PDB file of C-alpha atoms in Angstrom:
ATOM      1  CA  MET A  16      -0.251  -0.037  -0.024  1.00 54.00           C
ATOM      2  CA  SER A  17       1.157   3.475  -1.103  1.00 56.00           C
ATOM      3  CA  LYS A  18       2.398   5.338   2.256  1.00 56.00           C
ATOM      4  CA  PRO A  19       1.726   9.225   2.822  1.00 56.00           C
ATOM      5  CA  ILE A  20       4.157  11.448   1.617  1.00 54.00           C
ATOM      6  CA  GLN A  21       5.745  14.826   3.204  1.00 55.00           C
ATOM      7  CA  LEU A  22       6.321  16.554  -0.343  1.00 56.00           C
ATOM      8  CA  ALA A  23       5.170  20.050  -0.540  1.00 75.00           C
ATOM      9  CA  ALA A  24       1.176  19.391  -0.464  1.00 88.00           C
ATOM     10  CA  PRO A  25      -0.978  20.260  -3.594  1.00 94.00           C
ATOM     11  CA  ASP A  26      -4.380  21.974  -3.141  1.00 95.00           C
ATOM     12  CA  PRO A  27      -7.303  18.725  -2.459  1.00 97.00           C
ATOM     13  CA  ARG A  28      -9.731  21.184  -4.650  1.00 95.00           C
ATOM     14  CA  GLN A  29      -7.519  20.131  -7.853  1.00 95.00           C
ATOM     15  CA  ASN A  30      -9.803  17.229  -7.622  1.00 96.00           C
ATOM     16  CA  GLN A  31     -13.247  18.170  -8.830  1.00 94.00           C
ATOM     17  CA  ILE A  32     -15.576  16.738  -6.649  1.00 96.00           C
ATOM     18  CA  LEU A  33     -13.508  18.173  -3.693  1.00 96.00           C
ATOM     19  CA  ALA A  34     -13.344  21.601  -5.376  1.00 96.00           C
ATOM     20  CA  ALA A  35     -17.354  21.407  -5.531  1.00 95.00           C
ATOM     21  CA  LEU A  36     -18.084  20.610  -2.190  1.00 95.00           C
ATOM     22  CA  PRO A  37     -19.748  23.855  -0.184  1.00 95.00           C
ATOM     23  CA  LYS A  38     -17.049  25.622   2.135  1.00 95.00           C
ATOM     24  CA  ALA A  39     -18.681  23.479   5.450  1.00 94.00           C
ATOM     25  CA  GLU A  40     -18.734  20.245   4.232  1.00 95.00           C
ATOM     26  CA  TYR A  41     -14.609  20.600   2.562  1.00 96.00           C
ATOM     27  CA  GLU A  42     -13.793  22.013   6.010  1.00 96.00           C
ATOM     28  CA  ARG A  43     -15.364  19.123   7.918  1.00 95.00           C
ATOM     29  CA  ILE A  44     -13.337  16.216   5.985  1.00 96.00           C
ATOM     30  CA  LEU A  45     -10.009  18.473   5.236  1.00 96.00           C
ATOM     31  CA  PRO A  46      -8.360  17.122   8.563  1.00 96.00           C
ATOM     32  CA  ASP A  47      -9.295  13.525   7.527  1.00 97.00           C
ATOM     33  CA  LEU A  48      -7.646  13.731   4.137  1.00 97.00           C
ATOM     34  CA  GLU A  49      -4.404  12.097   3.749  1.00 97.00           C
ATOM     35  CA  LEU A  50      -2.155  12.960   0.522  1.00 97.00           C
ATOM     36  CA  VAL A  51      -0.352   9.884  -0.955  1.00 96.00           C
ATOM     37  CA  ALA A  52       1.806   8.893  -3.932  1.00 96.00           C
ATOM     38  CA  MET A  53       0.586   7.316  -6.494  1.00 95.00           C
ATOM     39  CA  PRO A  54       3.308   5.572  -8.372  1.00 94.00           C
ATOM     40  CA  LEU A  55       3.395   3.927 -11.885  1.00 91.00           C
ATOM     41  CA  GLY A  56       1.832   0.784 -12.245  1.00 89.00           C
ATOM     42  CA  TRP A  57       0.879   0.513  -8.299  1.00 93.00           C
ATOM     43  CA  THR A  58      -2.261  -1.956  -8.056  1.00 90.00           C
ATOM     44  CA  MET A  59      -4.299   0.074  -5.849  1.00 89.00           C
ATOM     45  CA  SER A  60      -6.951  -3.090  -5.049  1.00 86.00           C
ATOM     46  CA  GLU A  61      -7.144  -6.106  -6.484  1.00 83.00           C
ATOM     47  CA  SER A  62     -10.619  -7.912  -7.588  1.00 78.00           C
ATOM     48  CA  GLY A  63     -12.430  -8.714  -4.683  1.00 74.00           C
ATOM     49  CA  ASP A  64     -10.498  -6.934  -1.902  1.00 77.00           C
ATOM     50  CA  HIS A  65     -12.077  -5.308   0.997  1.00 82.00           C
ATOM     51  CA  VAL A  66     -11.709  -1.218  -0.138  1.00 85.00           C
ATOM     52  CA  ARG A  67     -10.262   0.559   2.990  1.00 89.00           C
ATOM     53  CA  TYR A  68      -9.726   4.035   1.483  1.00 92.00           C
ATOM     54  CA  LEU A  69     -11.645   6.419  -1.099  1.00 93.00           C
ATOM     55  CA  HIS A  70      -9.097   8.049  -3.189  1.00 96.00           C
ATOM     56  CA  PHE A  71      -9.434  11.398  -4.555  1.00 97.00           C
ATOM     57  CA  PRO A  72      -6.701  11.802  -7.639  1.00 97.00           C
ATOM     58  CA  VAL A  73      -5.490  15.280  -8.031  1.00 97.00           C
ATOM     59  CA  SER A  74      -3.056  14.254 -10.471  1.00 95.00           C
ATOM     60  CA  GLY A  75      -2.079  10.756 -12.587  1.00 95.00           C
ATOM     61  CA  ILE A  76      -4.597   8.709 -13.986  1.00 95.00           C
ATOM     62  CA  VAL A  77      -5.910   5.458 -12.543  1.00 95.00           C
ATOM     63  CA  SER A  78      -7.385   2.476 -14.455  1.00 92.00           C
ATOM     64  CA  LEU A  79      -9.970   0.029 -13.842  1.00 91.00           C
ATOM     65  CA  ILE A  80      -9.182  -3.270 -15.145  1.00 90.00           C
ATOM     66  CA  TYR A  81     -10.800  -6.470 -15.499  1.00 84.00           C
ATOM     67  CA  ALA A  82      -9.208  -9.804 -16.021  1.00 76.00           C
ATOM     68  CA  LEU A  83     -10.406 -13.196 -17.131  1.00 73.00           C
ATOM     69  CA  GLU A  84      -9.332 -16.590 -15.839  1.00 68.00           C
ATOM     70  CA  ASP A  85      -7.083 -17.115 -18.836  1.00 72.00           C
ATOM     71  CA  GLY A  86      -4.761 -14.109 -17.640  1.00 67.00           C
ATOM     72  CA  SER A  87      -6.081 -11.658 -20.706  1.00 71.00           C
ATOM     73  CA  SER A  88      -7.427  -8.254 -19.479  1.00 75.00           C
ATOM     74  CA  SER A  89      -8.997  -4.793 -20.504  1.00 82.00           C
ATOM     75  CA  GLU A  90      -9.406  -1.616 -19.009  1.00 87.00           C
ATOM     76  CA  ILE A  91     -13.041  -0.733 -18.229  1.00 88.00           C
ATOM     77  CA  ALA A  92     -12.724   2.901 -17.009  1.00 91.00           C
ATOM     78  CA  LEU A  93     -10.084   5.768 -16.191  1.00 94.00           C
ATOM     79  CA  VAL A  94     -10.155   7.943 -13.365  1.00 96.00           C
ATOM     80  CA  GLY A  95      -8.251  11.570 -13.354  1.00 95.00           C
ATOM     81  CA  ASN A  96      -8.726  14.461 -10.927  1.00 95.00           C
ATOM     82  CA  GLU A  97     -12.272  14.567 -11.979  1.00 95.00           C
ATOM     83  CA  GLY A  98     -13.529  11.788 -10.078  1.00 95.00           C
ATOM     84  CA  LEU A  99     -12.356   9.359  -7.227  1.00 95.00           C
ATOM     85  CA  VAL A 100     -11.667   5.311  -6.706  1.00 94.00           C
ATOM     86  CA  GLY A 101     -13.407   3.043  -4.281  1.00 91.00           C
ATOM     87  CA  ILE A 102     -17.092   3.606  -5.025  1.00 89.00           C
ATOM     88  CA  SER A 103     -17.730   0.639  -3.349  1.00 86.00           C
ATOM     89  CA  ILE A 104     -17.388   1.729   0.065  1.00 85.00           C
ATOM     90  CA  TYR A 105     -20.761   3.700  -0.507  1.00 86.00           C
ATOM     91  CA  MET A 106     -22.322   1.596  -2.836  1.00 83.00           C
ATOM     92  CA  GLY A 107     -23.402  -0.958  -0.113  1.00 76.00           C
ATOM     93  CA  GLY A 108     -20.404  -3.741  -0.976  1.00 70.00           C
ATOM     94  CA  ASP A 109     -17.178  -4.270   0.068  1.00 69.00           C
ATOM     95  CA  SER A 110     -15.559  -5.050  -3.008  1.00 67.00           C
ATOM     96  CA  LEU A 111     -15.869  -4.817  -7.157  1.00 72.00           C
ATOM     97  CA  PRO A 112     -14.897  -7.279  -9.498  1.00 74.00           C
ATOM     98  CA  SER A 113     -12.410  -5.189 -11.115  1.00 79.00           C
ATOM     99  CA  SER A 114      -8.877  -3.930 -10.066  1.00 87.00           C
ATOM    100  CA  THR A 115      -7.036  -0.587  -9.769  1.00 91.00           C
ATOM    101  CA  GLU A 116      -4.065   0.103 -11.152  1.00 92.00           C
ATOM    102  CA  VAL A 117      -1.989   3.097 -11.417  1.00 94.00           C
ATOM    103  CA  GLN A 118      -1.500   4.110 -15.379  1.00 92.00           C
ATOM    104  CA  SER A 119       0.172   7.599 -14.901  1.00 93.00           C
ATOM    105  CA  ALA A 120       2.041   8.416 -11.760  1.00 93.00           C
ATOM    106  CA  GLY A 121       0.311  11.114  -9.636  1.00 94.00           C
ATOM    107  CA  GLN A 122      -0.973  12.077  -6.291  1.00 96.00           C
ATOM    108  CA  ALA A 123      -4.228  11.570  -4.235  1.00 97.00           C
ATOM    109  CA  TYR A 124      -6.007  12.736  -1.105  1.00 98.00           C
ATOM    110  CA  ARG A 125      -7.394   9.414   0.391  1.00 97.00           C
ATOM    111  CA  LEU A 126     -10.335   9.203   2.934  1.00 96.00           C
ATOM    112  CA  SER A 127     -10.944   6.155   5.127  1.00 94.00           C
ATOM    113  CA  ARG A 128     -14.033   3.817   4.728  1.00 91.00           C
ATOM    114  CA  LYS A 129     -15.426   5.311   8.283  1.00 93.00           C
ATOM    115  CA  VAL A 130     -15.132   8.926   7.587  1.00 94.00           C
ATOM    116  CA  MET A 131     -16.860   8.347   4.107  1.00 92.00           C
ATOM    117  CA  LYS A 132     -19.433   6.517   5.259  1.00 90.00           C
ATOM    118  CA  HIS A 133     -20.350   9.106   7.903  1.00 91.00           C
ATOM    119  CA  GLU A 134     -20.482  12.095   5.661  1.00 91.00           C
ATOM    120  CA  PHE A 135     -22.633   9.787   3.247  1.00 89.00           C
ATOM    121  CA  GLU A 136     -25.278   9.226   5.752  1.00 88.00           C
ATOM    122  CA  GLN A 137     -25.477  12.910   6.536  1.00 87.00           C
ATOM    123  CA  GLY A 138     -27.023  13.182   2.741  1.00 89.00           C
ATOM    124  CA  GLY A 139     -24.906  16.418   2.062  1.00 91.00           C
ATOM    125  CA  GLN A 140     -23.063  17.514  -1.257  1.00 94.00           C
ATOM    126  CA  LEU A 141     -20.523  14.820  -1.069  1.00 95.00           C
ATOM    127  CA  GLN A 142     -23.113  12.046  -1.399  1.00 94.00           C
ATOM    128  CA  HIS A 143     -25.087  14.144  -4.470  1.00 95.00           C
ATOM    129  CA  LEU A 144     -21.485  14.524  -6.145  1.00 95.00           C
ATOM    130  CA  ALA A 145     -20.768  10.717  -5.285  1.00 94.00           C
ATOM    131  CA  LEU A 146     -23.587   9.385  -6.869  1.00 94.00           C
ATOM    132  CA  LEU A 147     -23.407  11.801  -9.776  1.00 95.00           C
ATOM    133  CA  TYR A 148     -19.759  10.369 -10.423  1.00 95.00           C
ATOM    134  CA  THR A 149     -21.016   6.990 -10.026  1.00 93.00           C
ATOM    135  CA  GLN A 150     -23.436   7.525 -12.801  1.00 94.00           C
ATOM    136  CA  ALA A 151     -20.839   8.810 -14.957  1.00 94.00           C
ATOM    137  CA  LEU A 152     -18.731   6.006 -14.333  1.00 93.00           C
ATOM    138  CA  ILE A 153     -20.993   3.740 -15.627  1.00 92.00           C
ATOM    139  CA  CYS A 154     -21.591   5.545 -18.320  1.00 92.00           C
ATOM    140  CA  GLN A 155     -17.884   5.231 -18.841  1.00 92.00           C
ATOM    141  CA  THR A 156     -17.969   1.522 -18.668  1.00 90.00           C
ATOM    142  CA  SER A 157     -20.680   0.611 -20.508  1.00 91.00           C
ATOM    143  CA  GLN A 158     -19.683   2.937 -23.588  1.00 90.00           C
ATOM    144  CA  MET A 159     -15.993   1.315 -23.230  1.00 87.00           C
ATOM    145  CA  ALA A 160     -17.649  -2.505 -23.395  1.00 85.00           C
ATOM    146  CA  VAL A 161     -19.631  -1.268 -26.386  1.00 86.00           C
ATOM    147  CA  CYS A 162     -16.154   0.373 -28.191  1.00 87.00           C
ATOM    148  CA  ASN A 163     -14.194  -3.000 -27.364  1.00 81.00           C
ATOM    149  CA  GLN A 164     -16.578  -4.989 -29.309  1.00 82.00           C
ATOM    150  CA  HIS A 165     -17.541  -3.012 -32.236  1.00 87.00           C
ATOM    151  CA  HIS A 166     -14.809  -0.685 -32.952  1.00 90.00           C
ATOM    152  CA  SER A 167     -11.442  -0.910 -34.945  1.00 93.00           C
ATOM    153  CA  VAL A 168      -8.308  -0.598 -33.042  1.00 93.00           C
ATOM    154  CA  GLU A 169      -7.413   2.425 -34.391  1.00 95.00           C
ATOM    155  CA  GLN A 170     -10.624   3.882 -33.143  1.00 94.00           C
ATOM    156  CA  GLN A 171     -10.080   2.324 -29.664  1.00 93.00           C
ATOM    157  CA  PHE A 172      -6.546   3.830 -29.490  1.00 94.00           C
ATOM    158  CA  SER A 173      -7.424   7.203 -30.317  1.00 95.00           C
ATOM    159  CA  ARG A 174     -10.660   7.377 -28.147  1.00 94.00           C
ATOM    160  CA  TRP A 175      -8.024   5.852 -25.364  1.00 93.00           C
ATOM    161  CA  LEU A 176      -5.403   8.563 -26.187  1.00 94.00           C
ATOM    162  CA  LEU A 177      -7.923  11.591 -26.107  1.00 94.00           C
ATOM    163  CA  MET A 178      -9.513  10.233 -22.807  1.00 94.00           C
ATOM    164  CA  SER A 179      -5.859   9.615 -21.274  1.00 93.00           C
ATOM    165  CA  PHE A 180      -4.788  13.133 -22.318  1.00 94.00           C
ATOM    166  CA  ASP A 181      -7.948  14.657 -20.832  1.00 92.00           C
ATOM    167  CA  ARG A 182      -6.933  13.348 -17.472  1.00 92.00           C
ATOM    168  CA  LEU A 183      -3.466  14.049 -17.910  1.00 89.00           C
ATOM    169  CA  HIS A 184      -3.900  17.572 -18.437  1.00 79.00           C
ATOM    170  CA  SER A 185      -0.364  17.248 -20.154  1.00 83.00           C
ATOM    171  CA  ASP A 186       1.136  17.236 -23.673  1.00 82.00           C
ATOM    172  CA  LYS A 187       3.208  14.232 -23.137  1.00 88.00           C
ATOM    173  CA  MET A 188       2.476  10.520 -21.517  1.00 92.00           C
ATOM    174  CA  MET A 189       5.012   8.309 -20.247  1.00 90.00           C
ATOM    175  CA  ILE A 190       3.542   4.629 -21.500  1.00 90.00           C
ATOM    176  CA  THR A 191       4.812   1.604 -23.528  1.00 88.00           C
ATOM    177  CA  GLN A 192       3.138   0.022 -26.225  1.00 88.00           C
ATOM    178  CA  GLU A 193       3.045  -3.060 -24.112  1.00 90.00           C
ATOM    179  CA  GLN A 194       1.230  -1.252 -21.594  1.00 89.00           C
ATOM    180  CA  ILE A 195      -1.310   0.182 -24.082  1.00 90.00           C
ATOM    181  CA  SER A 196      -2.174  -3.157 -25.432  1.00 90.00           C
ATOM    182  CA  HIS A 197      -2.487  -4.539 -21.896  1.00 86.00           C
ATOM    183  CA  LEU A 198      -5.173  -1.837 -21.366  1.00 87.00           C
ATOM    184  CA  LEU A 199      -6.905  -1.999 -24.494  1.00 88.00           C
ATOM    185  CA  GLY A 200      -6.949  -5.798 -24.249  1.00 85.00           C
ATOM    186  CA  VAL A 201      -5.703  -6.419 -28.221  1.00 89.00           C
ATOM    187  CA  ARG A 202      -2.345  -7.289 -29.574  1.00 91.00           C
ATOM    188  CA  ARG A 203       0.857  -5.481 -28.969  1.00 91.00           C
ATOM    189  CA  GLU A 204       1.375  -5.593 -32.826  1.00 94.00           C
ATOM    190  CA  SER A 205      -2.187  -3.900 -33.465  1.00 94.00           C
ATOM    191  CA  VAL A 206      -1.181  -1.289 -31.129  1.00 93.00           C
ATOM    192  CA  THR A 207       2.177  -0.724 -32.904  1.00 92.00           C
ATOM    193  CA  GLN A 208       0.808  -0.850 -36.196  1.00 95.00           C
ATOM    194  CA  THR A 209      -1.628   1.456 -35.283  1.00 94.00           C
ATOM    195  CA  ALA A 210       0.638   4.204 -33.630  1.00 94.00           C
ATOM    196  CA  GLY A 211       2.875   3.919 -36.236  1.00 94.00           C
ATOM    197  CA  LYS A 212       0.110   4.876 -38.704  1.00 95.00           C
ATOM    198  CA  LEU A 213      -1.048   7.722 -36.965  1.00 95.00           C
ATOM    199  CA  HIS A 214       2.883   9.010 -36.032  1.00 95.00           C
ATOM    200  CA  LYS A 215       3.338   8.996 -39.869  1.00 95.00           C
ATOM    201  CA  GLU A 216       0.341  10.883 -40.595  1.00 95.00           C
ATOM    202  CA  GLY A 217       1.313  13.790 -38.247  1.00 95.00           C
ATOM    203  CA  LEU A 218      -1.354  13.235 -35.499  1.00 95.00           C
ATOM    204  CA  ILE A 219       1.056  11.795 -32.822  1.00 95.00           C
ATOM    205  CA  THR A 220       4.692  11.383 -32.142  1.00 95.00           C
ATOM    206  CA  LYS A 221       5.799   8.764 -30.488  1.00 91.00           C
ATOM    207  CA  ALA A 222       9.275   7.803 -28.864  1.00 86.00           C
ATOM    208  CA  ARG A 223      10.838   5.302 -26.794  1.00 85.00           C
ATOM    209  CA  GLY A 224       8.377   4.814 -23.434  1.00 87.00           C
ATOM    210  CA  SER A 225       6.398   8.177 -24.485  1.00 91.00           C
ATOM    211  CA  ILE A 226       3.550   9.323 -26.617  1.00 94.00           C
ATOM    212  CA  SER A 227       2.548  13.333 -27.267  1.00 94.00           C
ATOM    213  CA  VAL A 228      -0.513  14.210 -29.470  1.00 94.00           C
ATOM    214  CA  LEU A 229       0.279  16.952 -32.483  1.00 94.00           C
ATOM    215  CA  ASP A 230      -3.240  17.054 -34.027  1.00 95.00           C
ATOM    216  CA  ARG A 231      -5.926  16.567 -31.594  1.00 93.00           C
ATOM    217  CA  ASP A 232      -8.700  17.694 -33.990  1.00 94.00           C
ATOM    218  CA  GLN A 233      -8.011  15.049 -36.481  1.00 94.00           C
ATOM    219  CA  LEU A 234      -7.395  12.551 -33.650  1.00 94.00           C
ATOM    220  CA  GLU A 235     -11.169  13.509 -32.319  1.00 94.00           C
ATOM    221  CA  ALA A 236     -12.008  12.566 -35.845  1.00 93.00           C
ATOM    222  CA  ARG A 237     -10.456   9.275 -36.132  1.00 93.00           C
ATOM    223  CA  ALA A 238     -12.173   8.173 -32.735  1.00 93.00           C
ATOM    224  CA  CYS A 239     -15.382   6.465 -32.497  1.00 90.00           C
ATOM    225  CA  GLU A 240     -18.394   8.004 -31.501  1.00 91.00           C
ATOM    226  CA  CYS A 241     -17.736   6.595 -27.878  1.00 91.00           C
ATOM    227  CA  TYR A 242     -15.211   9.604 -26.851  1.00 92.00           C
ATOM    228  CA  ALA A 243     -17.694  12.214 -27.336  1.00 93.00           C
ATOM    229  CA  ALA A 244     -20.529  10.315 -25.600  1.00 92.00           C
ATOM    230  CA  VAL A 245     -17.990   9.738 -22.700  1.00 92.00           C
ATOM    231  CA  LYS A 246     -17.266  13.068 -22.289  1.00 92.00           C
ATOM    232  CA  GLY A 247     -20.655  14.876 -23.139  1.00 91.00           C
ATOM    233  CA  GLU A 248     -22.088  12.537 -19.800  1.00 90.00           C
ATOM    234  CA  CYS A 249     -19.090  13.364 -17.564  1.00 90.00           C
ATOM    235  CA  GLU A 250     -19.759  17.482 -18.431  1.00 91.00           C
ATOM    236  CA  ARG A 251     -23.529  16.917 -17.893  1.00 90.00           C
ATOM    237  CA  LEU A 252     -23.224  15.352 -14.696  1.00 89.00           C
ATOM    238  CA  LEU A 253     -20.049  16.998 -13.279  1.00 87.00           C
ATOM    239  CA  PRO A 254     -19.008  20.256 -11.882  1.00 81.00           C
ATOM    240  CA  PRO A 255     -16.775  21.959 -14.527  1.00 80.00           C
ATOM    241  CA  PRO A 256     -13.216  22.233 -12.820  1.00 74.00           C
ATOM    242  CA  LYS A 257     -12.662  25.618 -11.128  1.00 68.00           C
ATOM    243  CA  THR A 258      -9.817  27.789 -12.076  1.00 55.00           C
ATOM    244  CA  ARG A 259      -7.291  28.794  -9.837  1.00 49.00           C
ATOM    245  CA  HIS A 260      -4.985  31.782 -10.073  1.00 41.00           C
TER     246      HIS A 260
END
């Protein structure tokens, strides 16, 4: 398990859910928020684990991954600073059938199961926002299931890049093509061919262990409708990010 860190602490309100809380609710839970590092590749929870903490990412990306008995797996959702990790704490179950793995390193504030359940019982804005986020997450997992079944590797790859960069808030992502193939649940050769094609056409640039987007408009044109559907539902349900100076 990741340990609390002592670096200069980022503002918890870099997480959009925490930023949208009324002042009284935010200040009530602030002493219980604990900053933790999310190193690349950290498995925050395995399928079936008893989830002890709710995590509010302020940077980085967490992937929800579903694994099959034959060892194959695919990503079913992405979580960045727009959301939270650990919905089973307030949805009535002790665990989820998916595992959670850090795709891009970052930081998060965690809140214990006990504190979150107490806050949920108050019926305040945190409860309301958590339920809205859960609805957005269900939309994302449903759309990605359809995408993986019906759309080409190029469409899936383009959609995944756009969703990742939306949450990364950077123009460069450190990731290997092998990791991408694991997340998409497709052959590495297919990812290599697709990335090479998009690189040749000037939509992305790729180096060993990294990818950057050069032409976002064209990448959106290559992606399937799943990207716009998920983004639109998130924007409809969740509070917009607050600009801080």
